[in-house]
Amino acid sequence: MADQMKVTRATFNDVMVPNYNPAKMIPVKGEGSRVWDQDGTEYVDFAGGIAVNCLGHCHPAMVNALTEQGNKLWHLSNVFTNEPAIRLAKKLTDATFADRVYFANSGAEANEAALKLARRWAMDKHGAHKDQIVAFNKGFHGRTFFTVTVGGQPAYSDGFGPKPGGVEHVDYNDLAALEAQMSDKTCAVMMEPLQGEGGVISPDLEFIKGVRALCDKYNALLIFDEVQTGFGRTGSLYAYQQLGVTPDILASAKSLGGGFPIGAMLTTAAIAEHLKPGTHGSTYGGNPLACAVAEAVFDVVNTDEVLTGVKAREELFKSKLEELNQRYGIFKDIRGKGLLIGAELSDDYAGKARDFLNAGAEEGVMVLVAGPSVVRFTPSLIIPEADVLEGLARFEKAIAKIVG
Ligand SMILES: *Cc1c(COP(=O)(O)O)cnc(C)c1O
């Protein structure tokens, strides 16, 4: 390989658009649930690339799929189809409610396709008046202008001029508020079946069943954004499978590619019909390289061993966090499902989640936040027990530093 230019975190500020403010260190290598930076310092990874690296870093099944496909065929465009895409779609439809799949490159794009499909379905079937999309405060669906408008965080959607119209928001878990918004004009309800970015908020079972019933009553489509909850994260392939509520459209990304960019929108044959040839598309979506990697991830994740392993790791994680809380009294709630875990800081530390993230990094453990007061953990679904214990021991040192 040619000599590579030496770059540092300082170079970032000189060459990058300043929409991110990454950590001071630059990771250069990962293996399993461990990561090393430019200086050789090692970290336990509880962030998993924000719920993406579901098999950790450089899992052999993924590396094999990538190199094998990389030596065969990378890209064709959608003028041609390809074997990995068809195989992956077959596996996804066999394993879920869905009959049809549309591939994209990210979560936002999978959601964008879901929203456009819902609008097109409503127009075709019911008329142009049926255009209302109801979503939830604190929801997150991606950063395209349509998805950020449907997301319930004005800080992300304001300041860009006129937004796509016909979008309303109500509070999550407030069925009465949703009912008050809905009518025959409602085209779709979009929700996460466990809010991730918004603070790791689970749906009440009665609420989510009620959402389905209201969608049925008003002939509206139910769209589940499973970009974060999907692909084993909560202990089943998709979260809906443990909730007893089936959506009409489902968006998947993040863990789907295990680190290779890919998104997918899943739906039924009857709804899919409304995306006729030419109505929507993507140059890269369903690219053979991405689909070959995702197929390898699917084959590992969609097994009893991995899915029951998620539940065992959830119990270990939560019981260890409870122990930390008994010693330091810093959390007022430890919640979430599977390996999407949130620890809400007690009132004394409200608004300080980022301090815990930074202190963790200094002690050699990567964690996430979900809003100002929740520390979030989304590690690899196959993280070894020893790494959980070591990472939490390092996190305890970070806590001790902050508590003083
Ligand atoms: C991360 C996320 C998205 C956006 O995915 P991108 O790949 O960043 O576009 C959408 N919805 C949810 C629930 C997410 O967690």
Short mmCIF file of C-alpha atoms and ligand atoms in Angstrom, two decimals:
data_model
loop_
_atom_site.label_atom_id
_atom_site.label_comp_id
_atom_site.label_asym_id
_atom_site.label_seq_id
_atom_site.Cartn_x
_atom_site.Cartn_y
_atom_site.Cartn_z
CA MET A 1 0.00 0.00 0.00
CA ALA A 2 1.21 3.54 -0.71
CA ASP A 3 2.39 5.58 2.27
CA GLN A 4 -0.60 7.15 3.91
CA MET A 5 -0.76 10.78 4.92
CA LYS A 6 -0.58 11.34 8.69
CA VAL A 7 -3.84 12.83 9.94
CA THR A 8 -5.01 13.79 13.42
CA ARG A 9 -8.17 15.01 15.10
CA ALA A 10 -6.94 18.57 14.50
CA THR A 11 -6.98 17.91 10.73
CA PHE A 12 -10.70 17.14 11.05
CA ASN A 13 -11.52 20.76 11.83
CA ASP A 14 -9.58 21.95 8.77
CA VAL A 15 -11.27 19.68 6.23
CA MET A 16 -14.69 18.59 7.53
CA VAL A 17 -18.04 20.35 7.63
CA PRO A 18 -18.52 21.11 11.33
CA ASN A 19 -21.83 19.23 11.80
CA TYR A 20 -20.10 16.65 14.04
CA ASN A 21 -17.84 17.12 17.02
CA PRO A 22 -16.14 13.72 17.37
CA ALA A 23 -14.03 12.54 20.30
CA LYS A 24 -10.40 13.59 20.55
CA MET A 25 -8.99 10.15 19.85
CA ILE A 26 -9.22 8.44 16.45
CA PRO A 27 -10.00 4.71 16.45
CA VAL A 28 -7.97 2.75 13.93
CA LYS A 29 -8.73 -0.92 14.62
CA GLY A 30 -11.47 -3.08 16.08
CA GLU A 31 -11.86 -6.72 16.98
CA GLY A 32 -14.95 -8.15 18.65
CA SER A 33 -15.99 -5.65 21.30
CA ARG A 34 -12.58 -3.99 21.63
CA VAL A 35 -11.28 -0.96 19.73
CA TRP A 36 -7.80 0.65 19.57
CA ASP A 37 -6.97 4.28 18.81
CA GLN A 38 -3.98 5.86 17.01
CA ASP A 39 -1.93 5.69 20.23
CA GLY A 40 -2.71 2.03 20.80
CA THR A 41 -5.06 2.75 23.73
CA GLU A 42 -7.72 0.06 24.01
CA TYR A 43 -11.46 0.59 24.61
CA VAL A 44 -14.37 -1.74 25.42
CA ASP A 45 -17.10 -0.88 22.94
CA PHE A 46 -20.59 -0.57 24.48
CA ALA A 47 -21.65 1.87 21.72
CA GLY A 48 -21.41 -0.54 18.81
CA GLY A 49 -21.34 2.27 16.27
CA ILE A 50 -24.78 3.38 17.59
CA ALA A 51 -26.47 -0.04 17.54
CA VAL A 52 -24.86 -1.00 14.22
CA ASN A 53 -21.98 -3.39 14.98
CA CYS A 54 -24.29 -6.21 16.08
CA LEU A 55 -21.54 -8.81 15.66
CA GLY A 56 -18.79 -6.58 16.99
CA HIS A 57 -15.88 -5.47 14.83
CA CYS A 58 -14.54 -7.55 11.93
CA HIS A 59 -16.59 -10.70 12.64
CA PRO A 60 -15.15 -13.49 10.45
CA ALA A 61 -18.55 -14.26 8.86
CA MET A 62 -18.79 -10.65 7.71
CA VAL A 63 -15.17 -10.38 6.60
CA ASN A 64 -15.56 -13.59 4.60
CA ALA A 65 -18.77 -12.42 2.91
CA LEU A 66 -17.23 -9.04 2.13
CA THR A 67 -14.00 -10.41 0.66
CA GLU A 68 -15.72 -13.20 -1.25
CA GLN A 69 -18.28 -10.85 -2.81
CA GLY A 70 -15.61 -8.15 -3.19
CA ASN A 71 -13.69 -10.45 -5.51
CA LYS A 72 -16.80 -11.24 -7.57
CA LEU A 73 -19.05 -8.26 -8.18
CA TRP A 74 -19.51 -4.97 -6.35
CA HIS A 75 -22.12 -2.96 -8.13
CA LEU A 76 -24.52 -3.05 -11.05
CA SER A 77 -27.28 -0.48 -10.44
CA ASN A 78 -30.92 -1.49 -10.44
CA VAL A 79 -30.99 -1.89 -14.18
CA PHE A 80 -29.91 -5.42 -13.22
CA THR A 81 -30.76 -7.48 -10.18
CA ASN A 82 -28.26 -9.61 -8.28
CA GLU A 83 -28.15 -12.87 -6.35
CA PRO A 84 -27.24 -11.54 -2.87
CA ALA A 85 -30.15 -9.05 -2.95
CA ILE A 86 -32.69 -11.69 -3.93
CA ARG A 87 -31.35 -14.16 -1.36
CA LEU A 88 -31.43 -11.55 1.41
CA ALA A 89 -34.98 -10.48 0.48
CA LYS A 90 -36.08 -14.13 0.52
CA LYS A 91 -34.63 -14.60 4.01
CA LEU A 92 -36.21 -11.38 5.31
CA THR A 93 -39.64 -12.21 3.93
CA ASP A 94 -39.47 -15.81 5.21
CA ALA A 95 -38.62 -14.54 8.70
CA THR A 96 -41.21 -11.74 8.99
CA PHE A 97 -44.78 -10.64 8.19
CA ALA A 98 -43.52 -9.09 4.96
CA ASP A 99 -43.82 -10.38 1.38
CA ARG A 100 -41.77 -7.69 -0.35
CA VAL A 101 -38.53 -5.78 0.29
CA TYR A 102 -37.08 -2.51 -1.00
CA PHE A 103 -33.37 -1.95 -0.34
CA ALA A 104 -31.82 1.40 0.49
CA ASN A 105 -28.51 2.53 1.97
CA SER A 106 -29.50 3.84 5.39
CA GLY A 107 -32.25 4.08 7.96
CA ALA A 108 -33.39 7.49 6.79
CA GLU A 109 -33.76 6.19 3.24
CA ALA A 110 -35.69 3.10 4.36
CA ASN A 111 -38.07 5.41 6.28
CA GLU A 112 -38.28 7.85 3.38
CA ALA A 113 -39.38 4.96 1.17
CA ALA A 114 -41.91 3.86 3.81
CA LEU A 115 -43.44 7.34 3.99
CA LYS A 116 -43.57 7.80 0.22
CA LEU A 117 -45.13 4.37 -0.17
CA ALA A 118 -47.77 5.13 2.48
CA ARG A 119 -48.67 8.41 0.75
CA ARG A 120 -48.82 6.74 -2.67
CA TRP A 121 -50.94 3.87 -1.32
CA ALA A 122 -53.41 6.33 0.23
CA MET A 123 -53.63 8.45 -2.92
CA ASP A 124 -54.18 5.44 -5.18
CA LYS A 125 -56.67 3.72 -2.91
CA HIS A 126 -58.51 6.50 -1.11
CA GLY A 127 -57.75 9.86 -2.76
CA ALA A 128 -55.52 12.87 -2.25
CA HIS A 129 -57.34 14.01 0.92
CA LYS A 130 -55.85 11.06 2.86
CA ASP A 131 -52.43 12.55 3.46
CA GLN A 132 -52.03 12.94 7.21
CA ILE A 133 -49.05 11.29 8.87
CA VAL A 134 -49.10 11.07 12.66
CA ALA A 135 -45.87 10.47 14.55
CA PHE A 136 -44.55 10.90 18.08
CA ASN A 137 -42.73 13.56 20.05
CA LYS A 138 -39.08 12.60 20.68
CA GLY A 139 -39.26 10.06 17.83
CA PHE A 140 -36.29 9.78 15.50
CA HIS A 141 -36.52 8.59 11.91
CA GLY A 142 -33.43 9.95 10.16
CA ARG A 143 -32.16 13.20 8.69
CA THR A 144 -33.70 13.57 5.24
CA PHE A 145 -36.13 16.48 5.22
CA PHE A 146 -39.23 14.25 5.19
CA THR A 147 -37.96 11.87 7.91
CA VAL A 148 -36.67 14.65 10.13
CA THR A 149 -40.06 16.38 9.82
CA VAL A 150 -41.85 13.19 10.86
CA GLY A 151 -39.35 12.75 13.70
CA GLY A 152 -40.46 14.52 16.85
CA GLN A 153 -37.38 16.62 17.64
CA PRO A 154 -37.83 20.18 16.35
CA ALA A 155 -34.14 20.92 17.04
CA TYR A 156 -33.35 18.63 14.10
CA SER A 157 -36.06 19.82 11.70
CA ASP A 158 -36.25 23.59 12.31
CA GLY A 159 -34.16 26.15 10.50
CA PHE A 160 -34.31 24.68 7.01
CA GLY A 161 -37.31 26.54 5.62
CA PRO A 162 -40.72 25.11 4.71
CA LYS A 163 -41.23 21.48 5.77
CA PRO A 164 -43.19 18.75 4.03
CA GLY A 165 -46.81 19.19 5.16
CA GLY A 166 -49.48 16.93 6.60
CA VAL A 167 -47.41 15.78 9.58
CA GLU A 168 -48.71 15.84 13.18
CA HIS A 169 -47.12 14.80 16.47
CA VAL A 170 -48.51 13.49 19.75
CA ASP A 171 -46.86 12.15 22.90
CA TYR A 172 -45.63 8.54 22.90
CA ASN A 173 -47.75 6.24 25.07
CA ASP A 174 -50.68 8.73 24.94
CA LEU A 175 -53.40 6.79 23.14
CA ALA A 176 -56.09 9.41 23.79
CA ALA A 177 -53.96 12.11 22.14
CA LEU A 178 -53.40 9.85 19.13
CA GLU A 179 -57.11 9.08 18.87
CA ALA A 180 -57.93 12.80 18.97
CA GLN A 181 -55.60 13.41 15.98
CA MET A 182 -56.73 10.54 13.80
CA SER A 183 -59.54 10.48 11.24
CA ASP A 184 -60.25 9.11 7.77
CA LYS A 185 -57.67 11.64 6.58
CA THR A 186 -54.92 9.72 8.37
CA CYS A 187 -52.67 7.95 5.89
CA ALA A 188 -50.16 6.44 8.32
CA VAL A 189 -48.89 6.35 11.87
CA MET A 190 -45.11 6.09 12.12
CA MET A 191 -43.41 4.99 15.33
CA GLU A 192 -40.43 3.23 16.85
CA PRO A 193 -41.60 0.15 18.79
CA LEU A 194 -39.17 1.39 21.51
CA GLN A 195 -37.91 4.96 21.21
CA GLY A 196 -34.11 4.87 20.99
CA GLU A 197 -32.68 8.35 20.44
CA GLY A 198 -35.57 9.87 22.40
CA GLY A 199 -34.40 8.31 25.69
CA VAL A 200 -34.92 4.52 25.47
CA ILE A 201 -38.68 4.60 26.08
CA SER A 202 -40.66 1.35 25.82
CA PRO A 203 -44.25 1.37 24.60
CA ASP A 204 -46.98 0.29 27.00
CA LEU A 205 -48.45 -2.92 25.62
CA GLU A 206 -51.95 -1.47 25.75
CA PHE A 207 -50.78 1.62 23.90
CA ILE A 208 -49.15 -0.22 21.02
CA LYS A 209 -52.16 -2.54 20.64
CA GLY A 210 -54.36 0.57 20.67
CA VAL A 211 -52.27 2.19 17.91
CA ARG A 212 -52.84 -0.88 15.73
CA ALA A 213 -56.59 -0.79 16.45
CA LEU A 214 -56.84 2.92 15.57
CA CYS A 215 -54.94 2.34 12.31
CA ASP A 216 -57.42 -0.43 11.46
CA LYS A 217 -60.39 1.76 12.38
CA TYR A 218 -59.29 4.64 10.12
CA ASN A 219 -57.74 2.56 7.33
CA ALA A 220 -54.32 3.97 8.05
CA LEU A 221 -51.01 2.13 7.65
CA LEU A 222 -48.88 1.37 10.69
CA ILE A 223 -45.19 1.96 10.01
CA PHE A 224 -42.67 0.57 12.49
CA ASP A 225 -39.27 2.18 12.36
CA GLU A 226 -37.11 -0.74 13.52
CA VAL A 227 -33.86 0.81 12.37
CA GLN A 228 -32.50 0.68 15.94
CA THR A 229 -34.68 -2.07 17.49
CA GLY A 230 -34.36 -4.51 14.60
CA PHE A 231 -32.03 -7.36 13.72
CA GLY A 232 -31.87 -8.99 17.11
CA ARG A 233 -31.34 -5.88 19.21
CA THR A 234 -34.27 -6.57 21.58
CA GLY A 235 -33.91 -10.37 21.58
CA SER A 236 -36.09 -11.24 18.57
CA LEU A 237 -35.26 -10.62 14.90
CA TYR A 238 -37.61 -7.61 15.05
CA ALA A 239 -39.14 -6.02 18.15
CA TYR A 240 -42.70 -6.31 16.80
CA GLN A 241 -42.41 -10.10 17.12
CA GLN A 242 -42.45 -9.82 20.92
CA LEU A 243 -45.18 -7.16 21.05
CA GLY A 244 -48.00 -9.08 19.42
CA VAL A 245 -48.60 -6.19 17.02
CA THR A 246 -47.77 -6.44 13.32
CA PRO A 247 -47.05 -3.33 11.27
CA ASP A 248 -47.93 -2.80 7.59
CA ILE A 249 -44.52 -1.40 6.75
CA LEU A 250 -41.24 -1.89 8.62
CA ALA A 251 -37.93 -0.07 8.19
CA SER A 252 -34.65 -1.81 9.02
CA ALA A 253 -31.04 -0.59 8.88
CA LYS A 254 -28.21 -0.18 11.44
CA SER A 255 -27.58 -3.81 12.62
CA LEU A 256 -28.91 -5.11 9.29
CA GLY A 257 -25.50 -4.52 7.71
CA GLY A 258 -23.47 -4.97 10.90
CA GLY A 259 -21.36 -1.99 9.82
CA PHE A 260 -21.82 -2.04 6.07
CA PRO A 261 -24.32 0.67 4.98
CA ILE A 262 -27.66 -0.84 4.01
CA GLY A 263 -31.33 -0.19 4.76
CA ALA A 264 -34.49 -2.11 3.92
CA MET A 265 -38.19 -1.41 3.82
CA LEU A 266 -40.41 -4.45 4.33
CA THR A 267 -44.12 -4.61 3.51
CA THR A 268 -46.95 -6.79 2.25
CA ALA A 269 -47.54 -7.64 -1.41
CA ALA A 270 -50.80 -5.67 -1.50
CA ILE A 271 -49.17 -2.46 -0.26
CA ALA A 272 -45.93 -2.94 -2.22
CA GLU A 273 -47.94 -2.93 -5.49
CA HIS A 274 -48.28 0.82 -5.20
CA LEU A 275 -44.57 1.42 -5.83
CA LYS A 276 -44.87 0.70 -9.54
CA PRO A 277 -41.80 0.76 -11.82
CA GLY A 278 -40.26 4.22 -11.79
CA THR A 279 -42.02 5.56 -8.69
CA HIS A 280 -39.01 5.36 -6.37
CA GLY A 281 -35.40 4.20 -6.50
CA SER A 282 -31.76 4.37 -5.46
CA THR A 283 -28.54 3.90 -7.41
CA TYR A 284 -26.84 1.85 -4.68
CA GLY A 285 -29.84 0.33 -2.89
CA GLY A 286 -29.64 -3.48 -2.99
CA ASN A 287 -26.02 -3.39 -4.12
CA PRO A 288 -24.50 -6.94 -4.13
CA LEU A 289 -21.67 -6.07 -1.73
CA ALA A 290 -24.03 -4.66 0.93
CA CYS A 291 -26.54 -7.48 0.51
CA ALA A 292 -23.86 -10.19 0.74
CA VAL A 293 -22.67 -8.77 4.06
CA ALA A 294 -26.23 -8.37 5.39
CA GLU A 295 -27.01 -11.95 4.40
CA ALA A 296 -24.02 -13.15 6.44
CA VAL A 297 -25.19 -11.03 9.40
CA PHE A 298 -28.71 -12.46 9.09
CA ASP A 299 -27.41 -16.04 9.12
CA VAL A 300 -25.60 -15.44 12.43
CA VAL A 301 -28.16 -13.19 14.15
CA ASN A 302 -31.35 -15.06 13.31
CA THR A 303 -30.46 -18.09 15.43
CA ASP A 304 -31.69 -19.20 18.85
CA GLU A 305 -28.15 -19.05 20.14
CA VAL A 306 -27.68 -15.35 19.40
CA LEU A 307 -31.24 -14.24 20.21
CA THR A 308 -31.40 -16.02 23.57
CA GLY A 309 -27.85 -14.80 24.20
CA VAL A 310 -29.15 -11.22 23.89
CA LYS A 311 -31.60 -11.85 26.74
CA ALA A 312 -28.86 -13.36 28.94
CA ARG A 313 -26.60 -10.36 28.28
CA GLU A 314 -29.48 -7.97 29.01
CA GLU A 315 -29.92 -9.56 32.46
CA LEU A 316 -26.19 -9.42 33.19
CA PHE A 317 -25.93 -5.79 32.05
CA LYS A 318 -28.97 -4.63 33.99
CA SER A 319 -28.02 -6.45 37.21
CA LYS A 320 -24.49 -4.99 37.09
CA LEU A 321 -25.89 -1.50 36.46
CA GLU A 322 -28.21 -1.99 39.47
CA GLU A 323 -25.16 -2.88 41.56
CA LEU A 324 -23.38 0.28 40.42
CA ASN A 325 -26.49 2.21 41.32
CA GLN A 326 -26.57 0.72 44.81
CA ARG A 327 -23.01 1.94 45.34
CA TYR A 328 -23.33 5.42 43.77
CA GLY A 329 -27.07 6.25 43.56
CA ILE A 330 -26.68 7.94 40.19
CA PHE A 331 -29.56 6.40 38.22
CA LYS A 332 -33.27 6.85 38.72
CA ASP A 333 -34.23 4.27 36.12
CA ILE A 334 -32.54 1.40 34.30
CA ARG A 335 -34.64 0.34 31.34
CA GLY A 336 -34.84 -0.82 27.74
CA LYS A 337 -35.05 -4.20 26.13
CA GLY A 338 -32.42 -6.68 25.00
CA LEU A 339 -29.18 -4.83 24.31
CA LEU A 340 -30.81 -1.44 23.88
CA ILE A 341 -30.40 -0.29 27.47
CA GLY A 342 -30.89 3.16 28.94
CA ALA A 343 -29.83 4.36 32.40
CA GLU A 344 -31.55 7.62 33.31
CA LEU A 345 -29.48 9.81 35.60
CA SER A 346 -30.93 10.85 38.95
CA ASP A 347 -31.96 14.48 39.43
CA ASP A 348 -28.54 15.46 40.86
CA TYR A 349 -26.95 14.53 37.53
CA ALA A 350 -29.77 15.56 35.18
CA GLY A 351 -28.46 16.93 31.89
CA LYS A 352 -25.00 15.42 32.44
CA ALA A 353 -25.16 12.23 30.36
CA ARG A 354 -22.43 13.54 28.07
CA ASP A 355 -20.06 13.94 31.05
CA PHE A 356 -20.46 10.20 31.69
CA LEU A 357 -19.77 9.44 28.03
CA ASN A 358 -16.59 11.54 28.11
CA ALA A 359 -15.42 10.16 31.47
CA GLY A 360 -16.08 6.64 30.17
CA ALA A 361 -13.90 7.24 27.12
CA GLU A 362 -11.09 8.46 29.40
CA GLU A 363 -11.32 5.19 31.35
CA GLY A 364 -11.39 3.06 28.19
CA VAL A 365 -15.08 2.33 27.62
CA MET A 366 -17.30 3.68 24.85
CA VAL A 367 -20.91 4.43 25.80
CA LEU A 368 -23.67 6.51 24.19
CA VAL A 369 -26.24 9.00 25.36
CA ALA A 370 -29.94 9.21 24.45
CA GLY A 371 -30.87 12.79 25.16
CA PRO A 372 -29.31 14.94 27.92
CA SER A 373 -29.98 12.64 30.90
CA VAL A 374 -29.83 9.05 29.66
CA VAL A 375 -26.67 6.96 29.24
CA ARG A 376 -27.30 4.38 26.51
CA PHE A 377 -25.63 1.02 25.93
CA THR A 378 -25.96 -0.74 22.54
CA PRO A 379 -23.09 -3.25 22.46
CA SER A 380 -22.51 -6.14 20.10
CA LEU A 381 -25.21 -8.83 20.43
CA ILE A 382 -22.44 -11.39 20.99
CA ILE A 383 -20.27 -9.38 23.37
CA PRO A 384 -18.38 -11.82 25.64
CA GLU A 385 -19.33 -11.77 29.33
CA ALA A 386 -15.74 -10.86 30.22
CA ASP A 387 -15.98 -7.72 28.07
CA VAL A 388 -19.27 -6.71 29.73
CA LEU A 389 -17.63 -7.04 33.15
CA GLU A 390 -14.42 -5.27 32.13
CA GLY A 391 -16.31 -2.44 30.39
CA LEU A 392 -18.56 -1.90 33.41
CA ALA A 393 -15.55 -1.96 35.76
CA ARG A 394 -14.07 0.85 33.66
CA PHE A 395 -17.42 2.64 33.67
CA GLU A 396 -17.45 2.43 37.47
CA LYS A 397 -14.12 4.28 37.54
CA ALA A 398 -15.70 6.97 35.35
CA ILE A 399 -18.66 7.22 37.74
CA ALA A 400 -16.34 7.43 40.77
CA LYS A 401 -14.47 10.31 39.11
CA ILE A 402 -17.69 12.25 38.48
CA VAL A 403 -19.24 11.53 41.87
CA GLY A 404 -15.91 12.55 43.43
C1 LIG B 1 -30.44 5.73 13.47
C2 LIG B 1 -31.91 5.77 13.23
C3 LIG B 1 -32.43 6.23 12.00
C4 LIG B 1 -31.56 6.83 10.93
O1 LIG B 1 -30.72 5.92 10.32
P1 LIG B 1 -29.56 6.44 9.35
O2 LIG B 1 -28.91 5.21 8.86
O3 LIG B 1 -28.66 7.32 10.18
O4 LIG B 1 -30.20 7.23 8.27
C5 LIG B 1 -33.79 6.16 11.81
N1 LIG B 1 -34.60 5.67 12.75
C6 LIG B 1 -34.14 5.22 13.94
C7 LIG B 1 -35.10 4.65 14.93
C8 LIG B 1 -32.78 5.26 14.22
O5 LIG B 1 -32.33 4.84 15.41
#
